Amino acid sequence: MDLDIEQDPYVKALRSYSSCDWAALQRIKLSRKTYCQEQLKFLDTRANTIEQEFGPWGTYWFIIACVQKLQSAIRTGSRALGQFEDDEKIYLERCLSDVLSGISEETLPGVQSAYLSAKVLRLIDFLVSEQLPGFAGLIFVKTRAEVAVLAELLSVHRSTKEFYTVGTFVGQSSSAKRKTSIAELVDVRGQMDTLDDLRSGRKNLVVTTSALEEGIDVSACNVVICFDKPANLKSLIQRRGRARKEESKLALMLADDDDPSTVKTWQELEDAMRRQYMDDMRRFQELEELEAIEEGDRELLVEKTGARLLLSDAVSHLYHFCATLPARQLSNRAPIFEYHDSSKGVGQPAIAAKVVLPISVDISVREARGRSVWATEKNAKRDAAFEAYVQLYNAGLISDNLLPIRGYDEALASCKSEVGKIPSLVPVAGQIDPWHLVARQRQGIENVSDLYCYDLSLCEGHETKSTMQMRIPCRLPTIPPIMLFWDRFTTFTACIQSSASVDPVDVNNAVQSTGLLLSSVFRSRMDAERRDYIALFTAPGHLRETPWAERFNGSFKGDELKLPDVSNLSLSALGIIRDATRNGLPHILRAFDRGSSGSSTSGSVRQADDSGRNEVLFHVSRFPKRTDFLHPVATNGQRVPEEANKILLKPEDCEVDRLPLGYAYLAAMVPSVLHYIGVRLAVTHLCDTLLGTVGFEQLDLVVTAITATSAQEPTNYQRQEYLGDSVLKFLTSLTLMSEHLCWHEGFLSLAKDTIVSNSSLAKAALAVGLDTFIQTRPFTGIKWRPLYVTDLLKSTAGDPREMSTKTLADVVEALTGAAFLDGGVDKAVATLQIFLPRVSWSRVDDKNEILLSAYQTPIIYPPYFTQLEQLVGYDFTLKTLPLEALTHPSFIGSNVSASYERLEFLGDVCLDVVVSTTSFNHVPPIPTHGLHLIRTAVVNANFLAFLCLTHSLSVPRTNILTEGKDKVSTYETTVRKHIWHFMRHAAAAMHTAQQDCLNRYEELRSPILQSLQTGSHIPWSLLARLDAPKFLSDIVESLIGAIYIDSHGSLAACEGFLEQVGMMGYLRRLLEGGVALYHPKEELGQLADTESVRYEVFPQGDEEGTGVGQEKRLGCVVRVGEREVARVGGGLCVVEIETRGAEGAVRMLKEERGLTG
């Protein structure tokens, strides 16, 4: 069939892509390897085979049935041909309709001998001769298409249709790569019903492929027919085994030119197999008897738990232990057994066994030998396995239940199961009221002079508005200047300093001064009879010529001012202006307004009267009602003209407080100032009690650490939690590695995850009572009342709260970060000792020395590893470290202590802490979300692998040149050496994996480098397309771990290596800004908002060069809601094609919404 390739749907689709690969398109046109063309070729091949086997009738029926199936799928939208696009179905249907022009089911020739092959006619004759009661038979054919044709033929042929009820059965491929074909005519969905029908007698003949030779329970048959010669002896025996009824028959259909001796040869081979089988059975019985005689009764008993290990169970237990080891790419976790027969074939065997465990097991327990010699390998294997398991138990790698350990230890494993049950929200104690503690100190103090005295000054810029002495029964921590936001454009600063001189004050005068100050603003909230203020406010000594409260007490009528002559009157000397006509509503005097009371004003203005005479009016503004001045007032940045809110009051309608306005300002700020002080008092109490062993010096770090975002304070714990999370994981990993020198990476990771989990940290916070110190409720001042001692003594904390376990865990991490900032890793360790006492925390230097001493083992250092040190930029003192850091888990050989897994475990957290601290310390500070995005961008496997593939060193190489028979010369060249060149391994597939990755790297290197150096986005999809094997990123991290240990715990040395490979340079570029940080999937999720996002990945048609062993291509459709917003193709892996799909969807949505970036 000569078809125009340009009309093929796949060719059309390639042309329609905005970024058409013209080279790929040309290859497709030349090779004609598209999905549709392959289907037509396959159909043609099958049709020719069917004509040879069944005759013309079979071919006609087969093609007509295929076309009808295709037409039905198009008409009904059936998913039967789910891998075909609609345009591909229509194209195939058009092509096949042209082939069948003039032929239909109605014009199909009848099932007559003239249209059937001789082979089919002979089969029908045989079936007619077998039409006896109780018949049950199978017919084996080669292909699924032949199953469909033969079943149809026997169902309609006049000689067989009355007696035989025919069913079909074919294999069901479990491979996701198996593609649907238009030649698939057998419906596999009802196949198990076919077998049930055969068993029950509802069907008596099944046409099948080799699918029923083995593995499926089929009732006994009395006739099995092989329509074709079986492929081999095994197939013949399996088929004959289906004919299990008495007097059953196996019919073989052979062509006239087949060698008749073939069947005789098969029979002779079967007899030989039967004799061999009987000999093996006799030998097996002898061995079983021998094993039963010599089987020992050795056992391992753990009295504490009653767990028992017998010799007979040791092998299965050992295999189970190995199965729990970390699964690594291209490595084998099974134990290897070696046997030695010392009898040398003389007399009874004397077999001893040795077992070697995978390289991830510590070298001290990696090998074990049996204690005895045995007559059988089976018992020798048990002996070696038993000794290996005993070693593992003694090393602490097996629990007292004789199972592989699953956590830090048995106690912590129990703890893990408990903390895992903590709900996301838990009831916690009310927020601590530090003033309760202050009130307790106030009891028994009668003399004001015994109180601590502090100067409280309120300033606007360089101008001091007012100053009072605050007397309080406790020593205050250092209080930094407090920013107070009066309105949108005015900011005050409250400064608190220990008074330089403290004059004796009468308690009554102090109480009166405090009452006068607070009542100027909070008159309606005060109890006139109460005198037990927690904080007393008194005037500085130079203002006490007349008692301060007596001097400024009360008010006077506004018209008592010497009006209209007010030119020399200071506005700051006057107090609050109260509108007597509106229940004393407080105002601030802004100016005196001379003019007619009837003159027009704008805005919200209260008119004096309409007498028309000129008079002096009070130009005032409202005194604010709010009592929270710690938070800025929301503003759009535009100053409102004073005239817009101008208020004019008649002096005779006003009362003027004698207390100067500056003190009223101070009084209004008292709730905010006391709240600010209270938080620091709470922090001081926390540092003196729970955190007393840490010795915090910078209290502001602790204030930040215990403040949740819901508290709406100027700072919160999020940035410190980011840093503390990294420090916690680093210290936990270091502690576990140094304490458990024989633990493999799997145990270490399980233990670390248990210790640092949110549930573990949340439970730790609750256990020590940290919850009461966590600030979650915002200060508003709405219900603020003066703080009285008797009230404060009645309550120690606020109302009980609910808090998320994540918040509790975050605060623990934030305090760890605060301790790290305050005093380095040692203070961080001191903090963790408080919250996680189960862990054996100690000085980091001590842990570093333990690890250093563990690598003192002498080894033979390969000379070429000096090139690795040049490449890394670090000279190792302990040569064991770089050797282990470059040893893959698959490696088998000498001169090795372990694989790189433990060092990679340590290097991972060292890398994390270097990146986190660098990012955290950047100026200006990076917001928390940006910190997480940056860490994700540089601490990921594909980026590390790219650095590993890119960083190289030029080294000299001597080449030998042979000229003639005896003349040999040499010449020098240089080659590039990469880190991965030094990796030791023993996996046969490793070279293939490396080469495949290198091929992708060569294609992607330039665009990735360009994006990293100058691009505006992180090259997420290009890095995903690299699809680098994990061992490339693993060895980068293992080298970091090796450098950390060898340098006695120097993170600076680790950072030097990261600088060498280029990571730190890119990190600095990200920190400086200008690079979009979001992953396309995350950005698409934000743009989609509440709509769902779906990624539909599908295989694309084969292209030239994508045959066996080469990568197939994937396509992806991205839907937001139900709408398709992007379609991409040519992907190498799912992660890459989904990332590219997300990029396309983001571009589309941004263009629709007019967004940039």
Short mmCIF file of N, CA and C in Angstrom, two decimals, residues 356 359 363 366-367 887-898 984-986:
data_model
loop_
_atom_site.label_atom_id
_atom_site.label_comp_id
_atom_site.label_asym_id
_atom_site.label_seq_id
_atom_site.Cartn_x
_atom_site.Cartn_y
_atom_site.Cartn_z
N VAL A 356 29.45 -13.50 53.19
CA VAL A 356 29.87 -12.11 53.08
C VAL A 356 28.63 -11.26 52.87
N ILE A 359 28.36 -4.54 51.27
CA ILE A 359 29.38 -3.60 51.71
C ILE A 359 28.84 -2.52 52.62
N ILE A 363 32.43 -3.28 58.39
CA ILE A 363 33.44 -4.30 58.10
C ILE A 363 33.67 -5.24 59.28
N ARG A 366 30.99 -7.87 58.75
CA ARG A 366 30.58 -8.13 57.36
C ARG A 366 30.78 -9.59 56.97
N GLU A 367 31.73 -10.26 57.56
CA GLU A 367 31.99 -11.66 57.21
C GLU A 367 31.78 -12.55 58.43
N THR A 887 33.56 4.90 46.82
CA THR A 887 33.31 3.46 46.69
C THR A 887 31.82 3.20 46.62
N HIS A 888 31.35 2.75 45.48
CA HIS A 888 29.92 2.47 45.27
C HIS A 888 29.51 1.21 46.02
N PRO A 889 28.25 1.11 46.48
CA PRO A 889 27.81 -0.09 47.21
C PRO A 889 27.95 -1.39 46.42
N SER A 890 28.07 -1.32 45.12
CA SER A 890 28.22 -2.55 44.33
C SER A 890 29.65 -3.08 44.34
N PHE A 891 30.60 -2.29 44.85
CA PHE A 891 32.01 -2.67 44.76
C PHE A 891 32.31 -3.92 45.57
N ILE A 892 33.05 -4.83 44.96
CA ILE A 892 33.51 -6.05 45.64
C ILE A 892 35.00 -6.16 45.39
N GLY A 893 35.76 -6.18 46.46
CA GLY A 893 37.20 -6.29 46.27
C GLY A 893 37.94 -5.96 47.54
N SER A 894 39.25 -5.90 47.45
CA SER A 894 40.08 -5.62 48.61
C SER A 894 40.26 -4.12 48.78
N ASN A 895 40.96 -3.76 49.84
CA ASN A 895 41.30 -2.36 50.09
C ASN A 895 40.05 -1.49 50.22
N VAL A 896 39.08 -1.97 50.98
CA VAL A 896 37.85 -1.21 51.16
C VAL A 896 37.31 -1.48 52.56
N SER A 897 36.93 -0.42 53.24
CA SER A 897 36.31 -0.58 54.56
C SER A 897 34.81 -0.50 54.49
N ALA A 898 34.29 0.35 53.61
CA ALA A 898 32.84 0.52 53.50
C ALA A 898 32.55 1.27 52.21
N ARG A 984 34.73 3.75 42.39
CA ARG A 984 34.99 2.31 42.30
C ARG A 984 33.66 1.57 42.38
N HIS A 985 33.45 0.63 41.48
CA HIS A 985 32.19 -0.12 41.46
C HIS A 985 32.43 -1.48 40.82
N ALA A 986 31.42 -2.34 40.92
CA ALA A 986 31.51 -3.67 40.30
C ALA A 986 30.19 -4.04 39.65
#
